Coordinates of C-alpha atoms in Angstrom, one line a residue:
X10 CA -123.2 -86.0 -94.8
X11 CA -123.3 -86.1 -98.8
X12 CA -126.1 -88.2 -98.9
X13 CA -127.9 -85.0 -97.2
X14 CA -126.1 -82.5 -98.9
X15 CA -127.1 -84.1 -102.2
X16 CA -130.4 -84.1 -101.4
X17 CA -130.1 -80.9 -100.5
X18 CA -129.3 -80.0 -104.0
X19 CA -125.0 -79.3 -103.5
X20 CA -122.8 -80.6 -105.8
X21 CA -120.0 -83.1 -103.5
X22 CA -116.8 -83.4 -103.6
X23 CA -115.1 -86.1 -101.4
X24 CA -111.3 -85.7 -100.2
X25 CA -109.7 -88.0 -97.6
X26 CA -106.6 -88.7 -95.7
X27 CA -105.3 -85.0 -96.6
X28 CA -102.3 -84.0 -95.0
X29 CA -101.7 -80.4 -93.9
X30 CA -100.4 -79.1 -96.9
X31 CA -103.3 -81.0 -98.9
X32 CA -106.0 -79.3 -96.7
X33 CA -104.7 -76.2 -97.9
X34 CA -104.2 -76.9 -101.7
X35 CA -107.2 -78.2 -101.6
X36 CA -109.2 -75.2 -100.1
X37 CA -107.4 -73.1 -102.2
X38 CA -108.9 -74.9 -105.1
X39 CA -112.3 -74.9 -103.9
X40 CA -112.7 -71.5 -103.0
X41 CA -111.8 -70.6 -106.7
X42 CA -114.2 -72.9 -108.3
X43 CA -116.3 -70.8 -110.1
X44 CA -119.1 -73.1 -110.2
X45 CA -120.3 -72.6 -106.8
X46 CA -124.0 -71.2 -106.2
X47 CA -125.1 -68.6 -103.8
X48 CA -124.2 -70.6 -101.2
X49 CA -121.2 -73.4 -100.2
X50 CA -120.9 -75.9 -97.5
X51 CA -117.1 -76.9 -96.2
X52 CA -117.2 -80.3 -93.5
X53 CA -114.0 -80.8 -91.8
X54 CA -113.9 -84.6 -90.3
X55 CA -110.4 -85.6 -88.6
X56 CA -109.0 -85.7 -85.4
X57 CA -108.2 -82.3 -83.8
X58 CA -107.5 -79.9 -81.0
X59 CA -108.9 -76.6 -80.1
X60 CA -108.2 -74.3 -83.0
X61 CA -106.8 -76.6 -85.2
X62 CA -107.9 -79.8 -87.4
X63 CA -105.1 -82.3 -87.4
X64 CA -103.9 -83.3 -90.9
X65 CA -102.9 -86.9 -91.9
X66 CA -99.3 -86.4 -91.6
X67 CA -99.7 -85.1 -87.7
X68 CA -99.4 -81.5 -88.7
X69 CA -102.1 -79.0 -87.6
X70 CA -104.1 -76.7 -90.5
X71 CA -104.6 -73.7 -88.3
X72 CA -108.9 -73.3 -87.7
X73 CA -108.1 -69.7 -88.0
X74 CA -106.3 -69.9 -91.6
X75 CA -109.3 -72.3 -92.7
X76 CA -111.6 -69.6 -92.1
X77 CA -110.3 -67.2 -93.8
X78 CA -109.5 -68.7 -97.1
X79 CA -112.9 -69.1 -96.9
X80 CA -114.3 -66.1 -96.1
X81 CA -111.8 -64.3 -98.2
X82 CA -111.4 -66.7 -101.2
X83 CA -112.4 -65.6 -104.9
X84 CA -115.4 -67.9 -105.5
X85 CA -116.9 -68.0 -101.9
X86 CA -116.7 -64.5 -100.7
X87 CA -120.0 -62.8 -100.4
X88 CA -121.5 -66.3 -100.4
X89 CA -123.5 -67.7 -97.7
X90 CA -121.4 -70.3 -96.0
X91 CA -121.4 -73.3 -93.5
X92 CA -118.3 -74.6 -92.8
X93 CA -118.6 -77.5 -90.3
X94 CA -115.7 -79.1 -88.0
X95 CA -116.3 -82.7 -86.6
X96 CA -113.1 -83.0 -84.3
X97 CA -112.2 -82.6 -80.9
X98 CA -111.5 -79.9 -79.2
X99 CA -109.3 -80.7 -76.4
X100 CA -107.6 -78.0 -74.1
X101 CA -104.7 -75.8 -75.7
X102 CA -104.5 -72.0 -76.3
X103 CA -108.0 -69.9 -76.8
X104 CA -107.6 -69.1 -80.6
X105 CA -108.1 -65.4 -81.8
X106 CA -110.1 -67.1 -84.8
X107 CA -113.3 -67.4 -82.0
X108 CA -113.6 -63.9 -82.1
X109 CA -112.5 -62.9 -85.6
X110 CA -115.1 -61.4 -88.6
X111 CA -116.4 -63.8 -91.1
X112 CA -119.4 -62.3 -92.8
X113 CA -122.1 -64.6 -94.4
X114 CA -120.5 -67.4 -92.3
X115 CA -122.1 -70.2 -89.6
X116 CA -119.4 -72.4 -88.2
X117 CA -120.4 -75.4 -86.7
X118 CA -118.3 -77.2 -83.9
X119 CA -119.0 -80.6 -82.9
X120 CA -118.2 -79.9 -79.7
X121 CA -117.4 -76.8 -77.0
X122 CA -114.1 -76.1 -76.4
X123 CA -111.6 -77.9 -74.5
X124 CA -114.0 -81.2 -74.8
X125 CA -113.8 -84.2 -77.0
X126 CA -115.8 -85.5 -80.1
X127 CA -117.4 -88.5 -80.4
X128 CA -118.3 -91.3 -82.3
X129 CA -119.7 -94.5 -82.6
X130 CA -118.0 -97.6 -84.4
X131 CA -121.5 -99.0 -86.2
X132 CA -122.7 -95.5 -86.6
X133 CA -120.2 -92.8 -87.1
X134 CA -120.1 -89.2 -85.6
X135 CA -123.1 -88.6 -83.2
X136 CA -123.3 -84.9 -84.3
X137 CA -123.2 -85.9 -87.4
X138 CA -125.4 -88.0 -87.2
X139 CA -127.5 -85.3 -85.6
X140 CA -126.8 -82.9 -87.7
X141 CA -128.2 -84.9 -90.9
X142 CA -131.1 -85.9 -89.8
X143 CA -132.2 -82.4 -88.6
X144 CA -131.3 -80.9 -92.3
X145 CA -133.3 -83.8 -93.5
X146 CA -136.5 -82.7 -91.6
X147 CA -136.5 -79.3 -91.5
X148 CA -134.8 -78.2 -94.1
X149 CA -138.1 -76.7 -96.2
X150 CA -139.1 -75.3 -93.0
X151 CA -135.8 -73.4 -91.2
X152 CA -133.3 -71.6 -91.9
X153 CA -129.7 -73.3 -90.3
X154 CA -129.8 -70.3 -87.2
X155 CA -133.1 -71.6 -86.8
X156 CA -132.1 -75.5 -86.5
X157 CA -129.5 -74.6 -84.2
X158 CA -131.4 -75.1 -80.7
X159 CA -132.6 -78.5 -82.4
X160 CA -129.4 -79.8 -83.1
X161 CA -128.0 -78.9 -79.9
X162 CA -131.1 -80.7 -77.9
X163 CA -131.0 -83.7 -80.1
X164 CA -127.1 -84.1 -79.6
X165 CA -127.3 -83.5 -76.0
X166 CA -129.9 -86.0 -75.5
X167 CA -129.5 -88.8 -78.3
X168 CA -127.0 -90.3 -76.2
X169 CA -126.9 -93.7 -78.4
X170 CA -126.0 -95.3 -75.4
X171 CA -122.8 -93.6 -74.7
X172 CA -124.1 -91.9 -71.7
X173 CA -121.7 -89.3 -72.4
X174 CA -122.6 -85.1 -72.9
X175 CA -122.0 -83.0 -75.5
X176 CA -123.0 -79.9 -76.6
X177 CA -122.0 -78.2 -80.1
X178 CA -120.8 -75.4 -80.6
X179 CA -121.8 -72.6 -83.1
X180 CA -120.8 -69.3 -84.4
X181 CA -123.4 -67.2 -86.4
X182 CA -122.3 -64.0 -88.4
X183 CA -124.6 -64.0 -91.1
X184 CA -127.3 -61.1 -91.6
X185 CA -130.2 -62.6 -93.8
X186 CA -131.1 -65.8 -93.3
X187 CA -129.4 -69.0 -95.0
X188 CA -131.6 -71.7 -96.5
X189 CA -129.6 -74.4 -97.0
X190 CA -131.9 -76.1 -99.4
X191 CA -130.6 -75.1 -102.8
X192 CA -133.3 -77.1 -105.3
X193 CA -135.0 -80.2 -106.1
X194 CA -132.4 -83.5 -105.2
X195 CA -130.6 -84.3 -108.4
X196 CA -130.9 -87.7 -110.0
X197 CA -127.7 -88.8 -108.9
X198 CA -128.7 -88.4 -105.4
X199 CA -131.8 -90.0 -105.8
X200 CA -129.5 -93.1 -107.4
X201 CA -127.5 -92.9 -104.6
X202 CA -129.9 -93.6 -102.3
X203 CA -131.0 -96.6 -104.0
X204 CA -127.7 -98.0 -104.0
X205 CA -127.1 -97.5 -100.3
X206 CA -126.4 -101.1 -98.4
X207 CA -128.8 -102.1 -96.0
X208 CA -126.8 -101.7 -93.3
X209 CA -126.0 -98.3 -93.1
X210 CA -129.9 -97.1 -94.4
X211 CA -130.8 -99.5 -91.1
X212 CA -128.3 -97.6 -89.1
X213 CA -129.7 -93.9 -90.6
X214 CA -133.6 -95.2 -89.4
X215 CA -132.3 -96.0 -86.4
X216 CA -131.1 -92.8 -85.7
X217 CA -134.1 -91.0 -87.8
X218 CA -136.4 -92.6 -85.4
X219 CA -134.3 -91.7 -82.3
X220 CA -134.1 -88.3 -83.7
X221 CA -137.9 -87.9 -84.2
X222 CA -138.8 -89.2 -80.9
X223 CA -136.7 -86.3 -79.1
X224 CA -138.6 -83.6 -81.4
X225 CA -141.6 -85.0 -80.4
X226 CA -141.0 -84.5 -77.2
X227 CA -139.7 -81.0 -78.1
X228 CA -143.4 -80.5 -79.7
X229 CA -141.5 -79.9 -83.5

């Protein structure tokens, strides 16, 4: 995911094992950096339920909360903004967020509600996964609402062997179209990629090919 995001011109910023109270602080911080651009990108990866991603201390950041520090904060308000969540969604109570207002925003689930997220130990989350790849392809030629049906067919049916469905799940409230490519990849993403092991730019062909097989069928 920052691989892609760095190609797509974002700056990156990499926080792990956050614990609820971290997840906040943090957002907090980020949405009142004032070096965003016209657009920002928030990727949620942890385990979860519906409506809430689960912090490293077992405590739950509510979905709903996440949202809108977002869509509210200083620095990101009146921005375009994705804000992705790779987790699962198992059954619990429907969450008011689902239906809540969060102008300029696209939300991108994982998964549909009440199911489970998955992953693969070699490869990593298949949405993803997914997800990437598509940004990497079309990128110069969508907009995200546009790339949507892709990444749903390509998730559905690049099964990586799991044998197991699953079906994202989006919510669009933007009015103008968002172009997620901000400008030409800086150098330190071009670096980046030439200091990626082998092992993981094998694993990212693999799915590339997989990936570009199912558009093909798709006639992309």
């Amino acid at each position: 995911m920052a691989d892609t995001l760095l190609r797509l011109g974002y700056s990156v910023s990499i926080r792990s094992n956050l614990t609820k109270v971290e997840i906040e602080s943090e957002l907090d911080m980020f949405c009142s950096d004032a070096r965003h651009g016209s657009s920002v990108v928030v990727a949620f990866m942890s385990h979860g339920c519906l409506g809430e991603v689960v912090g490293f201390d077992g405590e739950s950041a509510k979905e709903s909360k996440i949202l809108k520090r977002i869509s509210k904060g200083k620095r990101t308000s009146r921005k375009q903004q994705l804000v992705i969540f790779e987790n699962c969604r198992d059954p619990g109570r429907w969450p008011k967020s689902e239906l809540a207002f969060f102008p300029d925003m696209i939300v991108a689930h994982s998964t549909s509600p009440d199911e489970s997220s998955y992953r693969m130990t070699d490869r990593g989350s298949r949405f993803i996964q997914c997800l990437c790849t598509v940004l990497d392809l079309f990128a110069d030629k969508c907009d995200i609402a546009s790339m949507v049906p892709i990444v749903n067919y390509v998730v559905q049916n690049a099964t990586f062997n799991l044998g197991i469905s699953q079906l994202p799940w989006w919510s669009v409230q933007t009015s103008k179209k968002f172009w997620i490519r901000v400008n030409e990849p800086p150098q330190s993403s071009r670096e980046s990629r030439q200091q990626a092991n082998s092992a993981r730019n094998q694993t990212t062909n693999d799915c590339r090919v997989q990936v570009t097989e199912l558009l093909q069928k798709m006639r992309l």
